[in-house]
Short mmCIF file of C-alpha atoms in Angstrom, two decimals:
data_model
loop_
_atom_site.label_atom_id
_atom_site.label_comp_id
_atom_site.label_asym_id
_atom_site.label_seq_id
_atom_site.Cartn_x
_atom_site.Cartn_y
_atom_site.Cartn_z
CA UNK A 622 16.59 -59.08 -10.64
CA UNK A 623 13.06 -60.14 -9.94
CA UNK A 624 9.84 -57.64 -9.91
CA UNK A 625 8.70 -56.19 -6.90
CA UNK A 626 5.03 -57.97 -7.17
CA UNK A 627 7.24 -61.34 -7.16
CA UNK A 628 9.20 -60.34 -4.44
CA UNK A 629 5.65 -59.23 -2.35
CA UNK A 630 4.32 -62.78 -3.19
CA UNK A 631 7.61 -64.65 -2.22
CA UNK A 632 7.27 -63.06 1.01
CA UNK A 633 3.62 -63.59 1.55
CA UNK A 634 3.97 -67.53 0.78
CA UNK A 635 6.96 -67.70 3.39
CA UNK A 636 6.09 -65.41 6.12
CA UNK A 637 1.61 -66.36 5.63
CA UNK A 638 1.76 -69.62 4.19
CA UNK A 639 4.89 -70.73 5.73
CA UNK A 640 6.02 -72.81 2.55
CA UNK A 641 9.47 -73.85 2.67
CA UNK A 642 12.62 -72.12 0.06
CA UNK A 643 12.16 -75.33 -2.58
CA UNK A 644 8.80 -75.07 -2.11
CA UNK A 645 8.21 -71.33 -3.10
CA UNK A 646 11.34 -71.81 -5.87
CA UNK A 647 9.07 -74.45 -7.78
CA UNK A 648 6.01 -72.04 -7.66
CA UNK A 649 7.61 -69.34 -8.29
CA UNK A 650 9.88 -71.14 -11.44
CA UNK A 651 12.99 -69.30 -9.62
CA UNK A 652 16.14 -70.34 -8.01
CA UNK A 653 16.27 -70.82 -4.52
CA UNK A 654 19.06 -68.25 -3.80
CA UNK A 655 16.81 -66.01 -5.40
CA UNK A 656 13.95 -66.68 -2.53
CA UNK A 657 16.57 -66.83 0.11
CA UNK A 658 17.19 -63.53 -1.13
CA UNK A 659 13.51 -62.18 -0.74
CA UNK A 660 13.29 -63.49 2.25
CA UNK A 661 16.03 -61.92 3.65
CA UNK A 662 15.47 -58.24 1.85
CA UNK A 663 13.89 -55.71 3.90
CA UNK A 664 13.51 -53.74 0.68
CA UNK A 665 12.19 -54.23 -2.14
CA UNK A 666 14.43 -54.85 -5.24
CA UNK A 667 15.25 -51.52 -7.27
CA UNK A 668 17.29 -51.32 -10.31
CA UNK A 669 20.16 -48.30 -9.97
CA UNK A 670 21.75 -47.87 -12.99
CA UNK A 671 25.75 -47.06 -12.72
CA UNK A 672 26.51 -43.16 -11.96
CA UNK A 673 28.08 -41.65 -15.39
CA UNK A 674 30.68 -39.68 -15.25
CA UNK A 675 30.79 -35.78 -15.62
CA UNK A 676 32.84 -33.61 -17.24
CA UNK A 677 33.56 -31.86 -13.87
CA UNK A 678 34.88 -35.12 -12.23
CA UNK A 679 38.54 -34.65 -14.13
CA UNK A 680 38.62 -30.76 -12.22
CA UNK A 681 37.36 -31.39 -8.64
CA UNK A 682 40.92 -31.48 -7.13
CA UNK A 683 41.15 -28.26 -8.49
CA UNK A 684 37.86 -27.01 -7.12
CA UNK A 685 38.67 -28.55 -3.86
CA UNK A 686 41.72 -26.45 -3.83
CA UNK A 687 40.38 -23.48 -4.32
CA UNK A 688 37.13 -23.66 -2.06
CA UNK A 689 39.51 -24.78 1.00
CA UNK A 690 41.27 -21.39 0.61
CA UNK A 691 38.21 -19.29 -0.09
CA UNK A 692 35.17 -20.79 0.91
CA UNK A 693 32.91 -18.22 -0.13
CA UNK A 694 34.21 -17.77 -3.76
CA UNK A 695 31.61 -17.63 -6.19
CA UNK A 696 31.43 -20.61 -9.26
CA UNK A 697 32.14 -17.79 -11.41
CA UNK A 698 34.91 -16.63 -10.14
CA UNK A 699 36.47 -20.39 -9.56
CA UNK A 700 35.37 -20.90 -13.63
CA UNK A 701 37.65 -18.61 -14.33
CA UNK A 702 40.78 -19.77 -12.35
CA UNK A 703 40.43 -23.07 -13.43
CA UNK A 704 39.97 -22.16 -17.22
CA UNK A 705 36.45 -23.83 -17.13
CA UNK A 706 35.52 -24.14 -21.54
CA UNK A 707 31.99 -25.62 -20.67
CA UNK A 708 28.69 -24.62 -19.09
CA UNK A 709 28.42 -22.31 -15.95
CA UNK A 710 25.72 -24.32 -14.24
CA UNK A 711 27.12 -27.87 -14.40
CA UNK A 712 30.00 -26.70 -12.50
CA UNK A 713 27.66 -24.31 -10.33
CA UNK A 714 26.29 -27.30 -9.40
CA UNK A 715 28.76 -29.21 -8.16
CA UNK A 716 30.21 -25.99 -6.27
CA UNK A 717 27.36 -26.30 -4.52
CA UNK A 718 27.37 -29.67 -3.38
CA UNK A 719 31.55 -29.70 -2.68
CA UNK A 720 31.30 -25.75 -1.10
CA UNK A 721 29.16 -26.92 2.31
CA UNK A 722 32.57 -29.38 3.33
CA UNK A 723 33.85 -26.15 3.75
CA UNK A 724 31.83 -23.63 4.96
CA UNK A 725 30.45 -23.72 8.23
CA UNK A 726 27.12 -24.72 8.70
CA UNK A 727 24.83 -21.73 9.90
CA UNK A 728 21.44 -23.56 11.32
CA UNK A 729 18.13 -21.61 11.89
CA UNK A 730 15.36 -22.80 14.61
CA UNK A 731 11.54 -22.77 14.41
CA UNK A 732 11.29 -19.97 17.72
CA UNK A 733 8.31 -20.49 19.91
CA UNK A 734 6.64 -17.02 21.87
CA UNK A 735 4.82 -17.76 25.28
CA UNK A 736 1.61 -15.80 25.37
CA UNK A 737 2.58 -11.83 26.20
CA UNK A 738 6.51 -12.69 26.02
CA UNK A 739 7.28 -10.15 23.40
CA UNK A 740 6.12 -8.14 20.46
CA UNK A 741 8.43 -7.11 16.71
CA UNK A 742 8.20 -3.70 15.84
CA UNK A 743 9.55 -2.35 12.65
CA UNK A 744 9.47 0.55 9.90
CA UNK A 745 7.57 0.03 6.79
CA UNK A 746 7.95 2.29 4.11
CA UNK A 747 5.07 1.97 1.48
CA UNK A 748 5.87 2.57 -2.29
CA UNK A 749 2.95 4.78 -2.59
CA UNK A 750 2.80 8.56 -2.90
CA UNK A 751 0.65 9.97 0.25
CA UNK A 752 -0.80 13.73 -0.95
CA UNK A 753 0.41 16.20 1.45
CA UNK A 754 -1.63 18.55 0.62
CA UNK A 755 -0.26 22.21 -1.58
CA UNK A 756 -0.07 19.69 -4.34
CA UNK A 757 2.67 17.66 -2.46
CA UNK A 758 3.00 13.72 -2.02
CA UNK A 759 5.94 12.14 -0.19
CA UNK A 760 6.61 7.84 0.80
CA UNK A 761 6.06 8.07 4.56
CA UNK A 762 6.78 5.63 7.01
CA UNK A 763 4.70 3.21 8.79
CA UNK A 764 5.11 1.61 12.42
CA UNK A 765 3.93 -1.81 12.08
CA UNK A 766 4.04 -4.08 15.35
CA UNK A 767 3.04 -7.89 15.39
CA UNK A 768 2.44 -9.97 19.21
CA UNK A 769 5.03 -13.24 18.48
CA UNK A 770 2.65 -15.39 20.05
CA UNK A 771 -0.77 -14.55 18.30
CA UNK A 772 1.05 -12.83 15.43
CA UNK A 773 -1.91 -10.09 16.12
CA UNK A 774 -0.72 -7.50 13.46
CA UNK A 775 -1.52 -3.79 14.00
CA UNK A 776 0.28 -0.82 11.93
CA UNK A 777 0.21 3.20 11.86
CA UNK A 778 1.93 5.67 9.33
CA UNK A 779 3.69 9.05 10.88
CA UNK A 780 5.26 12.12 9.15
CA UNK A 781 8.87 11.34 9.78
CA UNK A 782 10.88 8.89 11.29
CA UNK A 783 12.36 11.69 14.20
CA UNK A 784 11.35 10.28 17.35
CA UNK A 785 8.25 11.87 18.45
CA UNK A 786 6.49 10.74 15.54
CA UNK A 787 7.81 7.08 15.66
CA UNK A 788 7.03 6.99 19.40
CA UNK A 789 3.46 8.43 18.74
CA UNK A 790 2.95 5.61 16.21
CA UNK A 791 4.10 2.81 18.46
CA UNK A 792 1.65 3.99 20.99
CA UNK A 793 -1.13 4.05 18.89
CA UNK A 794 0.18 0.16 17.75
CA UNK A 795 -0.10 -0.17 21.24
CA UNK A 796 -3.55 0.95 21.70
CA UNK A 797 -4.45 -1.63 18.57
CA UNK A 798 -2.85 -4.37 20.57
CA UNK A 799 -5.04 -2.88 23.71
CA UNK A 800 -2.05 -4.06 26.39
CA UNK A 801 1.47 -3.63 26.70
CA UNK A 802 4.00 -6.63 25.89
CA UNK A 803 6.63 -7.24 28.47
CA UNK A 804 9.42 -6.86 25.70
CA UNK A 805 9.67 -4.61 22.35
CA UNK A 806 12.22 -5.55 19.87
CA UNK A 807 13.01 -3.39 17.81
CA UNK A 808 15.77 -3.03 14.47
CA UNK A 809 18.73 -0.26 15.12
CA UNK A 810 16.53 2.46 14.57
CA UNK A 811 18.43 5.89 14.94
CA UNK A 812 15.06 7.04 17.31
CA UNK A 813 15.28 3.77 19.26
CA UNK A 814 19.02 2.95 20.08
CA UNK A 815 22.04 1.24 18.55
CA UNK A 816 24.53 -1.66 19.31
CA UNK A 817 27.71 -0.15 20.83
CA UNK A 818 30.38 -2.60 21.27
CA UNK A 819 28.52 -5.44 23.17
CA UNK A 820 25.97 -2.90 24.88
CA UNK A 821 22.65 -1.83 23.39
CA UNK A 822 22.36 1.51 24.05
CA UNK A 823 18.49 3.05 23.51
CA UNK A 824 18.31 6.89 22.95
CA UNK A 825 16.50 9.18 26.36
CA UNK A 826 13.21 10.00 24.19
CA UNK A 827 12.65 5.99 23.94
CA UNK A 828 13.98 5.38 26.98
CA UNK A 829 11.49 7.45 28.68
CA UNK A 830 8.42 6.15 26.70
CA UNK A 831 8.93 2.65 27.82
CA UNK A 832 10.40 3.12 31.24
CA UNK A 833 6.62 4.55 31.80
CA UNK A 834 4.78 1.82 30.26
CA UNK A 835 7.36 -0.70 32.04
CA UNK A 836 8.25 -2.64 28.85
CA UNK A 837 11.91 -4.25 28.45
CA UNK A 838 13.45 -3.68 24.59
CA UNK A 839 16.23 -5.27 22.49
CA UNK A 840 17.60 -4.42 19.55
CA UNK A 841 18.19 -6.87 16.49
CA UNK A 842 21.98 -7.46 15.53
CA UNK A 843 22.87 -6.62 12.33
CA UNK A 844 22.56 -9.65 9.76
CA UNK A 845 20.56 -11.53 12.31
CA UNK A 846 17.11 -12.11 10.18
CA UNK A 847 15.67 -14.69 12.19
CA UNK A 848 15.18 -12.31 15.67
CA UNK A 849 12.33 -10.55 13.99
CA UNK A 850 11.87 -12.76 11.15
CA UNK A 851 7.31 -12.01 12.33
CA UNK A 852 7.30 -8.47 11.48
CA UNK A 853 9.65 -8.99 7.99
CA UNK A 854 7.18 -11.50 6.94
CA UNK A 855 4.46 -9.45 7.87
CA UNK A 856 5.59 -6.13 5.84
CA UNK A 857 6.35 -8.80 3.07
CA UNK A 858 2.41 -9.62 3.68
CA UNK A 859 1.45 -5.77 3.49
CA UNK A 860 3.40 -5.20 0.44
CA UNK A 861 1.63 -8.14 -1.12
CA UNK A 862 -2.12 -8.10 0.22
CA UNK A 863 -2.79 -4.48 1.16
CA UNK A 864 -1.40 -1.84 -0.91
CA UNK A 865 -1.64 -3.26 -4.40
CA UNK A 866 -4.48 -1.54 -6.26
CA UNK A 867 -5.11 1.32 -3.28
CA UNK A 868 -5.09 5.05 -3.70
CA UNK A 869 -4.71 7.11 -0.70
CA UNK A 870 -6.01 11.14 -0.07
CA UNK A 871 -3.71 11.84 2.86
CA UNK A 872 -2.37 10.04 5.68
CA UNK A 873 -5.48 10.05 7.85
CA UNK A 874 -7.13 8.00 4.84
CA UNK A 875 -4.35 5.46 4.63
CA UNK A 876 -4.92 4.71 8.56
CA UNK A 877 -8.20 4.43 7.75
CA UNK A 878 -7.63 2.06 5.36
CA UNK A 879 -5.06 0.26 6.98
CA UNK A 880 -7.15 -0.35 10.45
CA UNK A 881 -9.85 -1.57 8.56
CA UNK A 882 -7.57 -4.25 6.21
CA UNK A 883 -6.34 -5.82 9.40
CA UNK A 884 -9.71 -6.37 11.49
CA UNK A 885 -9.93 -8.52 8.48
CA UNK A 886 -6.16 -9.97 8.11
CA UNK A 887 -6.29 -10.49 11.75
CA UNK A 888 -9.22 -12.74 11.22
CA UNK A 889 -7.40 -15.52 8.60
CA UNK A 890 -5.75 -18.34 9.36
CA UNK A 891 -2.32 -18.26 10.38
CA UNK A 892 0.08 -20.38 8.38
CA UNK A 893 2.05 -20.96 10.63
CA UNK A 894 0.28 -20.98 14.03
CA UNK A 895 -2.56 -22.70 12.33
CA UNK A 896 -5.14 -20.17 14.40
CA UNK A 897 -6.87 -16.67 13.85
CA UNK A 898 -4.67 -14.19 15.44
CA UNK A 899 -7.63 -11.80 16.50
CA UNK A 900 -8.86 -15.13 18.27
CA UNK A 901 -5.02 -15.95 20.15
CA UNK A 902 -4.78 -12.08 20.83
CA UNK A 903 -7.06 -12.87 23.57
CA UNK A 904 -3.95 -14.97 25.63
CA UNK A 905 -1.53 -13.00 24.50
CA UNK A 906 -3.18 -10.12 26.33
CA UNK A 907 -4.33 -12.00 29.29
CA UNK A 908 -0.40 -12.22 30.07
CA UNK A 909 0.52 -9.02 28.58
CA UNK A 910 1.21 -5.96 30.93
CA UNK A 911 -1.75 -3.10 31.30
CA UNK A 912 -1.45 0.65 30.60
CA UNK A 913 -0.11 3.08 32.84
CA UNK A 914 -2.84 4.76 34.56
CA UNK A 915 -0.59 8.16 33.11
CA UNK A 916 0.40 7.38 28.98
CA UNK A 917 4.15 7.99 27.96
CA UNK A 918 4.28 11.24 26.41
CA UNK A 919 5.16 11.35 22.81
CA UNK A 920 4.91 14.64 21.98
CA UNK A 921 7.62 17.51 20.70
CA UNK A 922 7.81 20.15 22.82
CA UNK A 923 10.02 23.03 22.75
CA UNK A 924 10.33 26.96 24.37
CA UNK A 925 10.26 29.74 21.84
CA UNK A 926 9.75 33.62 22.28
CA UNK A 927 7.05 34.26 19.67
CA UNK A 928 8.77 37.29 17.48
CA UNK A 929 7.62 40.51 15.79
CA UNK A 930 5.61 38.45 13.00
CA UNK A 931 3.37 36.25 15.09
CA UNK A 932 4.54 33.00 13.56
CA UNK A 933 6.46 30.17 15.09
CA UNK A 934 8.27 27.14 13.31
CA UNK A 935 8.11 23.09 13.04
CA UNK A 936 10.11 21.83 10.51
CA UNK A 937 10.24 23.56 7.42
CA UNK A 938 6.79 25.42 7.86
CA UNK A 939 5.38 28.64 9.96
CA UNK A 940 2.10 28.71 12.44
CA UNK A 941 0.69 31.90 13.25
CA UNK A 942 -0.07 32.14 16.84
CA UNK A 943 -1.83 35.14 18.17
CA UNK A 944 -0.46 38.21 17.66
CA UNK A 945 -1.12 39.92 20.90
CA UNK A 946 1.47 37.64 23.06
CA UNK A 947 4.45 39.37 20.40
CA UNK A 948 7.71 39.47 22.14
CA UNK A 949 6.48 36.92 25.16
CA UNK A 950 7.68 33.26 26.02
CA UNK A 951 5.29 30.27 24.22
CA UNK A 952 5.57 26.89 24.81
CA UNK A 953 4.80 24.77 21.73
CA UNK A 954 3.54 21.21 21.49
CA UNK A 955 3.63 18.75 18.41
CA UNK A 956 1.66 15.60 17.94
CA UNK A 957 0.75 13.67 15.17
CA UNK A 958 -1.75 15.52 14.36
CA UNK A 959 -1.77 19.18 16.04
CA UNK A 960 0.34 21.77 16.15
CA UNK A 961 -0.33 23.74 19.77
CA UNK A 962 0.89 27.16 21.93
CA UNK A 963 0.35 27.92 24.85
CA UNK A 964 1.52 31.17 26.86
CA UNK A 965 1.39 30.99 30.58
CA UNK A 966 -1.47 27.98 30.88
CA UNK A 967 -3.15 30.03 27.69
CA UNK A 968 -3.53 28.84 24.34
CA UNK A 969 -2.78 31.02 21.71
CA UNK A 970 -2.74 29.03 18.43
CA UNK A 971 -3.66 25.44 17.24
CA UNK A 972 -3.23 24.41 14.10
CA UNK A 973 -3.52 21.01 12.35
CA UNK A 974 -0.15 19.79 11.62
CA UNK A 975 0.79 20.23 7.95
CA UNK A 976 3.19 17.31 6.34
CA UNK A 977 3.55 19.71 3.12
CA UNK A 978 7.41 21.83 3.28
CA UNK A 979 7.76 25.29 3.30
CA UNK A 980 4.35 26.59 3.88
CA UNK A 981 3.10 29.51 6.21
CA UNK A 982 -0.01 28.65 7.94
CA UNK A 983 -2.34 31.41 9.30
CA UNK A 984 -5.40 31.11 10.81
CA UNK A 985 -8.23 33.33 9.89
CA UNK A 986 -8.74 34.36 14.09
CA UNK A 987 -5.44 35.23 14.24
CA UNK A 988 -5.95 37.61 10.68
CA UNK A 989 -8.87 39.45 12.32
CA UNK A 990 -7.08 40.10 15.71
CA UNK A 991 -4.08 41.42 13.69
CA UNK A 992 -6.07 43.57 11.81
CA UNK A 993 -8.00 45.18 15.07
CA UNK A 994 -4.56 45.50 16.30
CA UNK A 995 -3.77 47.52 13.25
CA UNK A 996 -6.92 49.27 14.15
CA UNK A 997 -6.12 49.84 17.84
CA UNK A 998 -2.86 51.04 16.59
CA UNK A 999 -4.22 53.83 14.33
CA UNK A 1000 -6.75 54.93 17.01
CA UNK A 1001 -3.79 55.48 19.36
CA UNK A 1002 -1.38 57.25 16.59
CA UNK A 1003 -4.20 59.76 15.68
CA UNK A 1004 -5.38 60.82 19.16
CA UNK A 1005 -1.82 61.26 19.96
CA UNK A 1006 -1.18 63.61 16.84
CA UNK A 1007 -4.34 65.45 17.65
CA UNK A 1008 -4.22 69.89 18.55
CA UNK A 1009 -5.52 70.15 21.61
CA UNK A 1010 -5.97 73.56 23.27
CA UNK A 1011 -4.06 73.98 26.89
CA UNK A 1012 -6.35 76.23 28.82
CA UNK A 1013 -4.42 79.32 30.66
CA UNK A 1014 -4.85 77.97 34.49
CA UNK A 1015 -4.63 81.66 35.88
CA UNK A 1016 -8.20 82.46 35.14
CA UNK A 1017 -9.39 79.84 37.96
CA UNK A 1018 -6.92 81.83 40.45
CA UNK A 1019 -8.61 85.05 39.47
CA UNK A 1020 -12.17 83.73 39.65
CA UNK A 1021 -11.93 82.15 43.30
CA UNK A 1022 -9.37 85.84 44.35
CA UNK A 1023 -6.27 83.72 44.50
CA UNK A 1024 -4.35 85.31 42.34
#
């Protein structure tokens, strides 16, 4: 076999020069079946030594066998039915290459988002303690949302995952985003809805939040990674870029700290749309729906009559609400971040909501009204125990000659 820089110059001297096959054989001191072989390679000449054998070779049939039955069954496993003495990986290896003429080939597609088509919205749960305040600390949950065609990221953590907190953090992901995209999609979230059968069926509570904004949703199928492949990537880019090295005094610092990572993370370079999301946010929105003139509300709200100890309860803790509406109806309301009654259009407590358990809450108003009640009520029980003289009502009669 002749070198490749002999083969180059054998076809420079017949296809520039034009010399003739004796001609270039004489230069070149080789045979002439050796240039009429240059001249007709397209390639250049490579040396490819003879494939050895492997020890696997004498046990393919087997393997062959065995993955036609069970195409999924590990190398392991098949080591062991076939009695394998040797190394693991030399057979895992050619598992590997014999295993795809028998599974099913399961292809993935680059996905392309037109500007405002759609936005991924997903639960991220931190592995950081949050303080909670009476020396408590709890992993909380975050609502992280990311526009498919910008890949504008924008997050928010809530107490709980019920639905009125989970709601009230995809609103405020919508506020970060500053529009509304035309479709949500969302994982089988217990708050959000769930695959029956062949229908996706969304619970009322979401149903209601984004028939008012007008927004379509769809739920990811289960082992379906590639329908909101974004927002994975993006909690994988969270785990990796944001929290490491952070400490966190409560959950209103964490947001803090959160909104203020991503002005920045929304200014970088995309790798994969090759553009500054903050910058391609600007399309996205322009086709993107606008609020409601009249927000979606988020809130927990429930009917109570307040009872003889003045204090109502969310979750696992007790509000004080004041004590002069005892025994009447309240109506309490539960955001994010407040804790409010109100009796008949009044309010009678409001309290910032408390993620600590088991804790009774009373405000200091609703101490000194109690304690003039107390007051009131002593006033009223001595003036009622109090001798007073009944004057005889004849001596009027005999003093105006009635009687």
């Amino acid at each position: 076999m002749i070198a490749v820089e002999d083969w180059a110059e054998i076809r420079r001297l017949y296809r520039a020069e034009g010399m003739g096959i004796k001609a270039i054989a004489r230069r070149m001191g080789v045979a002439r079946n050796t240039v009429r072989e240059a001249v007709r390679s397209e390639a250049p000449p490579r040396y490819e030594r003879a494939r050895k054998g492997s020890i696997v070779d004498a046990v393919e049939p087997e393997i062959l066998v065995l993955l036609k039955e069970f195409p999924e069954m590990p190398a392991t496993v098949i080591a062991e039915r076939i009695d394998w003495p040797y190394s693991i990986r030399v057979l895992r290896d050619r598992v590997a290459e014999l295993r795809p003429l028998f599974v099913a080939p399961d292809p993935c597609q680059r996905t392309f988002y037109r500007p405002g088509e759609l936005a991924q919205f997903d639960l991220w749960q931190p592995d950081a303690l949050i303080p909670l305040g009476f020396g408590q600390a709890d992993k909380l949950w975050v609502v992280v949302g990311s526009m498919g065609f910008s890949r504008f990221l924008a997050g928010w953590m809530v107490p709980s995952r019920e639905a009125h907190d989970v709601l009230g953090g995809h609103l405020e992901v919508l506020r970060q985003f500053r529009a509304v995209p035309r479709l949500a999609v969302w994982d089988q979230e217990g708050c959000i809805g769930q695959w029956h059968g062949p229908k996706m069926v969304f619970t009322q509570a979401f149903q209601a939040f984004r028939g008012t904004l007008g927004m379509g949703a769809r739920l990811c199928k289960r082992n379906d990674p590639e329908t909101k492949g974004i927002i994975e990537r993006n909690n994988g880019y969270l785990e990796t870029s944001f929290l490491p090295g952070r400490r966190f005094d409560d959950v209103a610092d964490f947001n803090r700290q959160l909104t203020s990572w991503l002005v920045k993370a929304n200014q970088r370079i995309h790798a994969t749309t090759k553009v500054r999301p903050a910058e391609a946010a600007c399309e996205d929105r322009g086709a993107m729906l606008g609020f409601p003139a009249v927000l979606p509300d988020v809130s927990w709200r429930f009917s109570t009559r307040l009872p003889r100890d003045h204090y109502v309860r969310v979750a696992t803790n007790d509000y004080s609400v004041n004590p002069r509406f005892v025994g009447r109806r309240i109506e309490v309301t539960v955001t994010l971040d407040e804790v409010v009654a109100h009796c008949e259009g009044t309010e009678v407590a409001r309290h910032r909501r408390c993620l600590a358990k088991h804790q009774s809450l009373l405000q200091p108003e609703h101490a000194r009204v109690l304690r003039a009640m107390r007051v009131e009520a002593q006033v009223a029980e001595a003036f009622a125990a109090a001798d007073v003289e009944l004057r005889d009502l004849s001596v009027y009669d005999r003093a105006t000659g009635v009687a």
